[in-house]
């Protein structure tokens, strides 16, 4: 029996989306869907939900929950990763509240920025543990990573382990569709080209029947900017740098030094920036879960419509050998994007089929876009150095080079803030006191 293992299966809604999608793929009949999570209650909720969905859809698959991670992974052909190390409390709250004491505000804090750095530092050791287990019990499995920070975690898996890894984010597949919806344009028949880094990939081309649609997009965007809306940061970036970026305005507000500035508080209002947005989302999800739980977990008539997530389509392509094109996060080996570093993890068009994941060559990005990407890559690569060497100076340097953090705080305050974050995380972080390298090569 072939096997798909879902790590972080306590994310019940996401497990329904991805594994529910997989249930709708005829080529996956007879597979085992193996579930693992450190929260046994949430694990059992997801198991019950998926069994109900399986029976409702009349599918011949096996749903099995595991309390032992290695056994969940044993003989897996595909591994789906959707974990959050440290959870909302204490870790995510720490990522927001300590920087706030220094006057550093954030919106999402899960990619770069000071929040992204520390989310990486507590997640990378767990990812390395996954790789060690997989090397022992399923070395040939494809690892589909949905966990943020996407670029760093996918980069670590591909650089420092033997596990074949691709990072998946849904910002690419909704980018053009959502842009056109906001501007009142028809997306039917549109040809697009998207590449860059995760959460900062660029809509490089957008055409219909050979016609460049960017002039009309920019005209409508300038009109829309005269009134307050939810995408003002991205439209401002497009106006000044020439291209639309894939991820949302609340994310991009903290990836650049231009938008969240204590010296210019009026910018928050001008660009409609939702400070502390991720904290509010988490609180709402926690509040809503008990209401949702009964309908989702104990619903014997549960149904599912295939989602926009790439995971099931990649697996289907590899099982059927019918190619599927998607935006994937892969190492920039051979300079797929030629004016970004080779050690970087890039988001480029990829093809999946029975031979595996084949990324496509993009070439040079427009230089201003590559420059913006490199400001984020600098922090990503130094965060990786901190994790694999356990040297605190690399944490400091990652933070010092983060565009938003550096634009707000002094060198001394950045270092002090990092020390406070390390202390507050306690056992959630490695002890950055030894200069001995951790063993990450497999």
CSV table of C-alpha atoms in Angstrom, one decimal:
chain,number,residue,atom,x,y,z
A,1,UNK,CA,0.0,0.0,0.0
A,2,UNK,CA,1.4,3.4,-1.0
A,3,UNK,CA,1.3,6.1,1.7
A,4,UNK,CA,0.9,9.8,2.1
A,5,UNK,CA,2.0,11.1,5.5
A,6,UNK,CA,0.7,14.4,6.8
A,7,UNK,CA,2.9,16.1,9.5
A,8,UNK,CA,1.0,18.7,11.5
A,9,UNK,CA,-2.3,16.9,10.8
A,10,UNK,CA,-3.9,18.7,13.8
A,11,UNK,CA,-4.5,21.5,11.4
A,12,UNK,CA,-7.9,20.1,10.7
A,13,UNK,CA,-9.1,22.6,8.1
A,14,UNK,CA,-5.9,22.4,6.1
A,15,UNK,CA,-5.8,18.6,6.4
A,16,UNK,CA,-9.3,18.6,4.9
A,17,UNK,CA,-8.2,20.8,2.0
A,18,UNK,CA,-5.1,18.9,1.1
A,19,UNK,CA,-6.1,15.3,1.9
A,20,UNK,CA,-9.6,15.9,0.8
A,21,UNK,CA,-8.2,16.9,-2.5
A,22,UNK,CA,-6.2,13.7,-2.6
A,23,UNK,CA,-9.3,11.7,-2.0
A,24,UNK,CA,-10.7,13.1,-5.2
A,25,UNK,CA,-7.8,11.7,-7.2
A,26,UNK,CA,-8.7,8.3,-8.7
A,27,UNK,CA,-5.0,7.4,-9.0
A,28,UNK,CA,-4.7,7.5,-5.2
A,29,UNK,CA,-7.3,4.8,-4.5
A,30,UNK,CA,-5.8,2.3,-2.2
A,31,UNK,CA,-3.4,4.7,-0.5
A,32,UNK,CA,-2.9,5.0,3.2
A,33,UNK,CA,-3.3,8.6,4.5
A,34,UNK,CA,-1.0,8.6,7.6
A,35,UNK,CA,-1.6,11.4,10.2
A,36,UNK,CA,0.8,12.7,12.8
A,37,UNK,CA,0.6,15.6,15.3
A,38,UNK,CA,2.0,16.2,18.8
A,39,UNK,CA,-1.5,17.4,19.9
A,40,UNK,CA,-3.4,14.1,20.3
A,41,UNK,CA,-6.8,15.7,20.6
A,42,UNK,CA,-6.4,17.6,17.4
A,43,UNK,CA,-4.9,14.6,15.7
A,44,UNK,CA,-8.0,12.5,16.7
A,45,UNK,CA,-10.3,15.3,15.4
A,46,UNK,CA,-8.6,15.2,12.0
A,47,UNK,CA,-8.7,11.4,11.9
A,48,UNK,CA,-12.4,11.4,12.6
A,49,UNK,CA,-13.1,14.2,10.1
A,50,UNK,CA,-11.2,12.3,7.3
A,51,UNK,CA,-12.8,9.0,8.1
A,52,UNK,CA,-16.2,10.7,7.8
A,53,UNK,CA,-15.1,12.4,4.5
A,54,UNK,CA,-13.8,9.1,3.2
A,55,UNK,CA,-17.1,7.3,3.9
A,56,UNK,CA,-19.2,10.2,2.5
A,57,UNK,CA,-17.2,10.1,-0.7
A,58,UNK,CA,-17.1,6.3,-0.7
A,59,UNK,CA,-13.3,6.2,-1.2
A,60,UNK,CA,-11.1,3.1,-0.9
A,61,UNK,CA,-8.3,4.5,1.2
A,62,UNK,CA,-7.1,4.0,4.7
A,63,UNK,CA,-7.0,6.8,7.3
A,64,UNK,CA,-4.6,6.1,10.2
A,65,UNK,CA,-3.4,8.3,13.0
A,66,UNK,CA,0.0,7.7,14.6
A,67,UNK,CA,1.4,8.9,17.9
A,68,UNK,CA,4.9,7.8,16.8
A,69,UNK,CA,6.3,10.1,14.1
A,70,UNK,CA,8.8,7.6,12.6
A,71,UNK,CA,6.1,5.0,12.2
A,72,UNK,CA,3.9,7.6,10.5
A,73,UNK,CA,6.7,8.3,8.1
A,74,UNK,CA,7.7,4.7,7.5
A,75,UNK,CA,7.5,3.7,3.8
A,76,UNK,CA,5.8,7.0,2.9
A,77,UNK,CA,5.9,8.0,-0.8
A,78,UNK,CA,4.8,11.6,-0.2
A,79,UNK,CA,5.2,13.7,3.0
A,80,UNK,CA,3.1,16.8,3.5
A,81,UNK,CA,4.4,19.3,6.2
A,82,UNK,CA,2.1,21.8,7.8
A,83,UNK,CA,3.5,22.4,11.3
A,84,UNK,CA,3.8,25.5,13.6
A,85,UNK,CA,6.5,25.1,16.2
A,86,UNK,CA,5.7,26.9,19.4
A,87,UNK,CA,2.1,27.6,18.3
A,88,UNK,CA,0.2,30.9,18.8
A,89,UNK,CA,1.1,30.9,22.5
A,90,UNK,CA,3.8,31.4,23.6
A,91,UNK,CA,5.9,31.7,20.5
A,92,UNK,CA,3.9,33.8,18.1
A,93,UNK,CA,2.9,36.2,20.8
A,94,UNK,CA,6.5,36.6,21.8
A,95,UNK,CA,7.5,37.3,18.2
A,96,UNK,CA,5.1,40.3,18.3
A,97,UNK,CA,5.2,41.6,21.9
A,98,UNK,CA,8.9,41.9,22.5
A,99,UNK,CA,9.7,43.8,19.3
A,100,UNK,CA,6.7,46.1,20.1
A,101,UNK,CA,8.5,47.1,23.3
A,102,UNK,CA,11.3,48.4,21.1
A,103,UNK,CA,8.9,50.3,18.9
A,104,UNK,CA,9.0,47.7,16.1
A,105,UNK,CA,5.6,46.8,14.8
A,106,UNK,CA,4.6,43.9,12.5
A,107,UNK,CA,1.6,42.7,10.6
A,108,UNK,CA,2.1,38.9,10.0
A,109,UNK,CA,5.7,38.1,11.2
A,110,UNK,CA,6.0,34.7,9.5
A,111,UNK,CA,8.5,35.2,6.6
A,112,UNK,CA,11.4,37.5,7.3
A,113,UNK,CA,11.5,40.4,9.7
A,114,UNK,CA,12.3,39.7,13.4
A,115,UNK,CA,9.2,37.4,13.7
A,116,UNK,CA,10.2,35.4,10.7
A,117,UNK,CA,13.8,35.0,11.9
A,118,UNK,CA,12.7,33.6,15.3
A,119,UNK,CA,10.0,31.4,13.7
A,120,UNK,CA,12.8,29.9,11.5
A,121,UNK,CA,15.1,29.4,14.5
A,122,UNK,CA,12.6,27.3,16.4
A,123,UNK,CA,11.4,25.4,13.3
A,124,UNK,CA,14.7,24.4,11.6
A,125,UNK,CA,15.8,21.9,14.2
A,126,UNK,CA,12.4,20.2,14.0
A,127,UNK,CA,12.7,20.0,10.2
A,128,UNK,CA,16.1,18.5,10.5
A,129,UNK,CA,14.6,15.8,12.9
A,130,UNK,CA,12.0,15.1,10.2
A,131,UNK,CA,14.8,14.6,7.6
A,132,UNK,CA,16.7,12.2,9.9
A,133,UNK,CA,13.6,10.1,10.4
A,134,UNK,CA,12.8,10.2,6.7
A,135,UNK,CA,16.4,9.2,5.8
A,136,UNK,CA,15.9,6.1,7.9
A,137,UNK,CA,12.3,5.0,7.0
A,138,UNK,CA,11.4,6.8,3.7
A,139,UNK,CA,14.5,8.2,2.0
A,140,UNK,CA,12.9,8.5,-1.5
A,141,UNK,CA,9.7,10.3,-0.4
A,142,UNK,CA,8.9,13.7,-1.8
A,143,UNK,CA,8.6,16.3,1.0
A,144,UNK,CA,5.9,18.9,0.2
A,145,UNK,CA,6.5,21.8,2.5
A,146,UNK,CA,3.6,24.2,3.4
A,147,UNK,CA,5.2,25.5,6.5
A,148,UNK,CA,6.4,29.1,6.8
A,149,UNK,CA,8.9,30.7,6.6
A,150,UNK,CA,8.8,28.9,3.3
A,151,UNK,CA,12.0,30.1,1.6
A,152,UNK,CA,14.3,29.4,4.6
A,153,UNK,CA,12.8,26.0,5.6
A,154,UNK,CA,12.7,24.7,2.0
A,155,UNK,CA,16.2,26.0,1.5
A,156,UNK,CA,17.5,24.2,4.6
A,157,UNK,CA,15.9,20.9,3.6
A,158,UNK,CA,17.5,21.1,0.1
A,159,UNK,CA,20.9,22.4,1.2
A,160,UNK,CA,21.5,20.4,4.4
A,161,UNK,CA,19.6,17.2,4.0
A,162,UNK,CA,19.2,14.5,1.4
A,163,UNK,CA,15.4,14.8,1.3
A,164,UNK,CA,13.8,15.9,-2.0
A,165,UNK,CA,11.8,19.0,-1.0
A,166,UNK,CA,9.5,21.4,-2.8
A,167,UNK,CA,7.9,24.4,-1.1
A,168,UNK,CA,4.2,25.2,-1.9
A,169,UNK,CA,2.4,28.4,-1.3
A,170,UNK,CA,-1.0,29.5,-2.6
A,171,UNK,CA,0.0,33.1,-3.4
A,172,UNK,CA,1.0,32.3,-6.9
A,173,UNK,CA,-2.1,30.6,-8.2
A,174,UNK,CA,-4.4,33.4,-6.9
A,175,UNK,CA,-2.2,36.4,-7.7
A,176,UNK,CA,-3.5,37.4,-11.2
A,177,UNK,CA,-7.1,36.2,-10.5
A,178,UNK,CA,-7.4,38.4,-7.4
A,179,UNK,CA,-5.7,41.4,-9.1
A,180,UNK,CA,-8.1,41.3,-12.0
A,181,UNK,CA,-11.1,40.9,-9.6
A,182,UNK,CA,-10.0,44.0,-7.6
A,183,UNK,CA,-9.6,46.0,-10.9
A,184,UNK,CA,-12.8,44.8,-12.5
A,185,UNK,CA,-11.0,43.0,-15.3
A,186,UNK,CA,-11.7,39.6,-16.9
A,187,UNK,CA,-9.0,37.0,-16.1
A,188,UNK,CA,-10.3,34.6,-18.8
A,189,UNK,CA,-7.6,33.6,-21.3
A,190,UNK,CA,-4.8,35.4,-19.5
A,191,UNK,CA,-1.2,34.3,-20.0
A,192,UNK,CA,1.1,35.0,-17.0
A,193,UNK,CA,4.7,34.5,-16.0
A,194,UNK,CA,5.6,34.7,-12.3
A,195,UNK,CA,9.0,34.3,-10.6
A,196,UNK,CA,11.0,35.6,-7.6
A,197,UNK,CA,11.1,34.4,-4.0
A,198,UNK,CA,8.3,33.2,-1.9
A,199,UNK,CA,5.9,36.0,-0.9
A,200,UNK,CA,7.9,38.3,-3.1
A,201,UNK,CA,7.5,36.8,-6.5
A,202,UNK,CA,6.6,39.1,-9.4
A,203,UNK,CA,4.0,39.1,-12.1
A,204,UNK,CA,6.6,39.5,-14.8
A,205,UNK,CA,4.2,39.1,-17.8
A,206,UNK,CA,0.5,39.3,-18.1
A,207,UNK,CA,-1.0,39.1,-21.6
A,208,UNK,CA,-4.1,38.1,-23.5
A,209,UNK,CA,-3.8,37.2,-27.2
A,210,UNK,CA,-0.3,38.7,-27.2
A,211,UNK,CA,-1.5,42.1,-25.8
A,212,UNK,CA,0.4,43.4,-22.7
A,213,UNK,CA,-2.2,44.1,-20.1
A,214,UNK,CA,0.0,45.9,-17.7
A,215,UNK,CA,-0.8,49.4,-19.1
A,216,UNK,CA,-4.5,48.9,-18.4
A,217,UNK,CA,-3.7,47.3,-15.0
A,218,UNK,CA,-1.6,50.2,-13.9
A,219,UNK,CA,-4.2,52.8,-15.1
A,220,UNK,CA,-7.0,51.1,-13.1
A,221,UNK,CA,-4.7,50.7,-10.1
A,222,UNK,CA,-3.9,54.4,-10.0
A,223,UNK,CA,-7.6,55.2,-10.0
A,224,UNK,CA,-8.2,52.7,-7.2
A,225,UNK,CA,-5.5,54.2,-5.1
A,226,UNK,CA,-7.5,57.4,-4.8
A,227,UNK,CA,-9.8,55.5,-2.3
A,228,UNK,CA,-8.8,53.3,0.6
A,229,UNK,CA,-8.7,49.5,-0.1
A,230,UNK,CA,-6.9,46.4,1.2
A,231,UNK,CA,-4.1,46.2,-1.5
A,232,UNK,CA,-2.6,49.7,-1.3
A,233,UNK,CA,1.0,48.6,-0.5
A,234,UNK,CA,1.2,46.2,-3.5
A,235,UNK,CA,-0.3,48.9,-5.8
A,236,UNK,CA,2.3,51.4,-4.5
A,237,UNK,CA,5.1,48.9,-5.1
A,238,UNK,CA,3.8,48.3,-8.7
A,239,UNK,CA,3.7,52.0,-9.3
A,240,UNK,CA,7.2,52.6,-8.1
A,241,UNK,CA,9.0,49.4,-9.2
A,242,UNK,CA,6.9,48.5,-12.3
A,243,UNK,CA,5.5,45.0,-11.4
A,244,UNK,CA,2.8,43.5,-9.1
A,245,UNK,CA,4.0,41.2,-6.3
A,246,UNK,CA,2.3,37.9,-5.5
A,247,UNK,CA,1.7,38.1,-1.7
A,248,UNK,CA,-0.7,40.4,0.1
A,249,UNK,CA,-0.2,44.0,1.1
A,250,UNK,CA,-0.2,43.1,4.9
A,251,UNK,CA,2.7,40.8,4.2
A,252,UNK,CA,4.7,43.2,1.9
A,253,UNK,CA,4.2,46.1,4.3
A,254,UNK,CA,6.8,44.4,6.6
A,255,UNK,CA,9.2,43.2,3.8
A,256,UNK,CA,10.3,46.7,2.8
A,257,UNK,CA,11.5,49.7,4.7
A,258,UNK,CA,8.9,52.1,3.3
A,259,UNK,CA,5.6,51.5,5.0
A,260,UNK,CA,5.7,50.8,8.8
A,261,UNK,CA,7.6,53.7,10.3
A,262,UNK,CA,7.3,55.0,13.8
A,263,UNK,CA,8.6,58.4,12.6
A,264,UNK,CA,5.8,58.6,10.1
A,265,UNK,CA,2.7,57.1,11.8
A,266,UNK,CA,0.5,58.6,9.1
A,267,UNK,CA,1.7,55.9,6.6
A,268,UNK,CA,-0.2,53.3,8.5
A,269,UNK,CA,-3.5,55.1,7.7
A,270,UNK,CA,-2.4,56.1,4.2
A,271,UNK,CA,-1.6,52.5,3.1
A,272,UNK,CA,-4.3,50.9,5.3
A,273,UNK,CA,-1.8,48.6,7.0
A,274,UNK,CA,-3.3,46.2,9.6
A,275,UNK,CA,-0.7,46.1,12.4
A,276,UNK,CA,-0.8,42.9,14.5
A,277,UNK,CA,-3.1,41.3,11.9
A,278,UNK,CA,-1.8,37.8,12.5
A,279,UNK,CA,-2.5,38.0,16.2
A,280,UNK,CA,-6.1,38.9,15.5
A,281,UNK,CA,-6.4,36.1,13.0
A,282,UNK,CA,-5.1,33.5,15.5
A,283,UNK,CA,-7.5,34.8,18.2
A,284,UNK,CA,-10.4,34.5,15.8
A,285,UNK,CA,-9.5,31.0,14.7
A,286,UNK,CA,-9.2,29.9,18.3
A,287,UNK,CA,-12.6,31.5,19.1
A,288,UNK,CA,-14.3,30.0,16.0
A,289,UNK,CA,-12.8,26.5,16.3
A,290,UNK,CA,-15.3,25.1,18.8
A,291,UNK,CA,-18.2,26.4,16.7
A,292,UNK,CA,-16.7,24.8,13.6
A,293,UNK,CA,-15.5,21.6,15.3
A,294,UNK,CA,-18.9,19.9,15.5
A,295,UNK,CA,-19.8,20.6,11.8
A,296,UNK,CA,-16.3,19.6,10.6
A,297,UNK,CA,-15.3,16.7,12.9
A,298,UNK,CA,-18.5,14.9,13.6
A,299,UNK,CA,-20.3,15.5,10.3
A,300,UNK,CA,-21.2,12.1,8.8
A,301,UNK,CA,-22.3,13.8,5.6
A,302,UNK,CA,-19.2,15.9,5.1
A,303,UNK,CA,-18.4,16.8,1.5
A,304,UNK,CA,-15.4,18.3,-0.2
A,305,UNK,CA,-14.8,20.3,-3.4
A,306,UNK,CA,-11.2,20.3,-4.7
A,307,UNK,CA,-9.3,23.3,-3.4
A,308,UNK,CA,-6.7,25.5,-5.2
A,309,UNK,CA,-3.8,23.9,-3.3
A,310,UNK,CA,-1.1,22.4,-5.5
A,311,UNK,CA,-0.3,19.3,-3.3
A,312,UNK,CA,-2.9,16.8,-4.7
A,313,UNK,CA,-2.2,17.9,-8.3
A,314,UNK,CA,1.6,17.3,-7.9
A,315,UNK,CA,1.0,13.9,-6.4
A,316,UNK,CA,-1.5,13.1,-9.2
A,317,UNK,CA,1.0,14.1,-11.9
A,318,UNK,CA,3.7,11.9,-10.4
A,319,UNK,CA,1.3,9.0,-10.1
A,320,UNK,CA,-0.2,9.3,-13.6
A,321,UNK,CA,2.7,10.9,-15.5
A,322,UNK,CA,0.3,13.6,-16.8
A,323,UNK,CA,2.4,16.8,-16.4
A,324,UNK,CA,1.2,19.6,-14.0
A,325,UNK,CA,2.7,23.1,-14.0
A,326,UNK,CA,2.8,25.1,-10.8
A,327,UNK,CA,4.8,27.7,-8.9
A,328,UNK,CA,7.2,25.9,-6.7
A,329,UNK,CA,9.9,26.9,-4.2
A,330,UNK,CA,13.2,25.2,-5.0
A,331,UNK,CA,16.9,25.9,-4.5
A,332,UNK,CA,18.3,28.3,-7.1
A,333,UNK,CA,20.7,25.6,-8.4
A,334,UNK,CA,22.3,26.5,-11.7
A,335,UNK,CA,20.9,30.0,-11.2
A,336,UNK,CA,17.4,29.4,-12.4
A,337,UNK,CA,17.0,33.1,-11.6
A,338,UNK,CA,20.4,34.3,-12.8
A,339,UNK,CA,20.7,37.5,-10.8
A,340,UNK,CA,19.8,36.0,-7.5
A,341,UNK,CA,22.3,34.0,-5.3
A,342,UNK,CA,22.6,30.2,-6.0
A,343,UNK,CA,22.1,29.4,-2.3
A,344,UNK,CA,18.7,31.2,-2.3
A,345,UNK,CA,15.4,29.4,-2.4
A,346,UNK,CA,13.4,30.8,-5.4
A,347,UNK,CA,9.8,30.5,-6.5
A,348,UNK,CA,9.7,29.6,-10.2
A,349,UNK,CA,7.4,27.7,-12.6
A,350,UNK,CA,7.9,24.0,-12.2
A,351,UNK,CA,6.7,20.9,-13.9
A,352,UNK,CA,5.7,17.7,-12.0
A,353,UNK,CA,5.4,14.3,-13.6
A,354,UNK,CA,6.6,10.8,-12.9
A,355,UNK,CA,10.3,11.9,-13.2
A,356,UNK,CA,9.8,14.3,-10.3
A,357,UNK,CA,9.8,18.1,-9.9
A,358,UNK,CA,11.5,19.9,-12.8
A,359,UNK,CA,12.0,23.7,-12.2
A,360,UNK,CA,12.2,25.9,-15.2
A,361,UNK,CA,14.9,28.5,-16.1
A,362,UNK,CA,13.8,32.1,-15.8
A,363,UNK,CA,17.0,34.1,-16.4
A,364,UNK,CA,17.4,37.7,-15.1
A,365,UNK,CA,14.6,39.4,-13.2
A,366,UNK,CA,14.3,43.1,-13.9
A,367,UNK,CA,17.2,44.5,-11.9
A,368,UNK,CA,15.0,46.5,-9.5
A,369,UNK,CA,13.0,43.4,-8.6
A,370,UNK,CA,16.1,41.3,-8.1
A,371,UNK,CA,17.4,44.1,-5.8
A,372,UNK,CA,14.3,43.9,-3.7
A,373,UNK,CA,14.5,40.1,-3.5
A,374,UNK,CA,18.1,40.3,-2.4
A,375,UNK,CA,17.3,42.5,0.6
A,376,UNK,CA,15.1,39.6,1.9
A,377,UNK,CA,17.5,36.8,0.8
A,378,UNK,CA,20.3,38.4,2.8
A,379,UNK,CA,18.3,37.9,6.0
A,380,UNK,CA,17.2,34.4,4.9
A,381,UNK,CA,20.7,33.2,4.3
A,382,UNK,CA,22.1,34.6,7.6
A,383,UNK,CA,19.2,33.1,9.5
A,384,UNK,CA,20.2,29.7,8.1
A,385,UNK,CA,23.8,30.4,9.2
A,386,UNK,CA,22.6,31.1,12.7
A,387,UNK,CA,20.6,27.8,12.8
A,388,UNK,CA,23.2,25.5,11.5
A,389,UNK,CA,26.2,27.0,13.4
A,390,UNK,CA,24.4,28.1,16.7
A,391,UNK,CA,26.3,31.3,16.6
A,392,UNK,CA,24.4,34.3,18.0
A,393,UNK,CA,26.2,36.8,15.9
A,394,UNK,CA,24.4,35.4,12.8
A,395,UNK,CA,21.1,36.1,14.5
A,396,UNK,CA,22.2,39.7,15.1
A,397,UNK,CA,23.4,40.0,11.5
A,398,UNK,CA,20.2,38.6,10.1
A,399,UNK,CA,18.2,41.1,12.1
A,400,UNK,CA,20.5,44.0,11.2
A,401,UNK,CA,20.1,43.3,7.5
A,402,UNK,CA,16.3,42.9,7.7
A,403,UNK,CA,14.9,46.0,5.7
A,404,UNK,CA,12.1,46.8,8.1
A,405,UNK,CA,14.0,46.2,11.4
A,406,UNK,CA,17.1,48.2,10.2
A,407,UNK,CA,14.9,51.1,9.1
A,408,UNK,CA,13.4,51.4,12.6
A,409,UNK,CA,16.0,50.5,15.2
A,410,UNK,CA,19.7,51.2,16.1
A,411,UNK,CA,22.3,48.5,16.1
A,412,UNK,CA,22.4,48.3,19.9
A,413,UNK,CA,18.6,48.1,20.1
A,414,UNK,CA,18.4,45.3,17.5
A,415,UNK,CA,21.0,43.2,19.4
A,416,UNK,CA,19.3,43.8,22.7
A,417,UNK,CA,15.9,42.9,21.2
A,418,UNK,CA,17.4,39.6,19.8
A,419,UNK,CA,18.8,38.8,23.2
A,420,UNK,CA,15.4,39.4,24.8
A,421,UNK,CA,13.7,37.2,22.2
A,422,UNK,CA,16.2,34.4,22.8
A,423,UNK,CA,15.6,34.5,26.5
A,424,UNK,CA,11.8,34.7,26.2
A,425,UNK,CA,11.7,31.7,23.9
A,426,UNK,CA,13.7,29.6,26.4
A,427,UNK,CA,13.4,25.9,25.6
A,428,UNK,CA,11.7,26.6,22.2
A,429,UNK,CA,15.1,27.7,20.9
A,430,UNK,CA,18.5,26.1,20.8
A,431,UNK,CA,21.0,27.5,23.2
A,432,UNK,CA,23.1,29.9,21.2
A,433,UNK,CA,26.1,29.8,23.5
A,434,UNK,CA,28.2,27.1,21.8
A,435,UNK,CA,30.3,27.5,18.7
A,436,UNK,CA,30.0,23.8,17.9
A,437,UNK,CA,28.2,23.2,14.6
A,438,UNK,CA,25.1,21.0,14.8
A,439,UNK,CA,25.1,18.0,12.5
A,440,UNK,CA,22.7,18.6,9.6
A,441,UNK,CA,24.3,16.8,6.8
A,442,UNK,CA,22.7,13.4,6.1
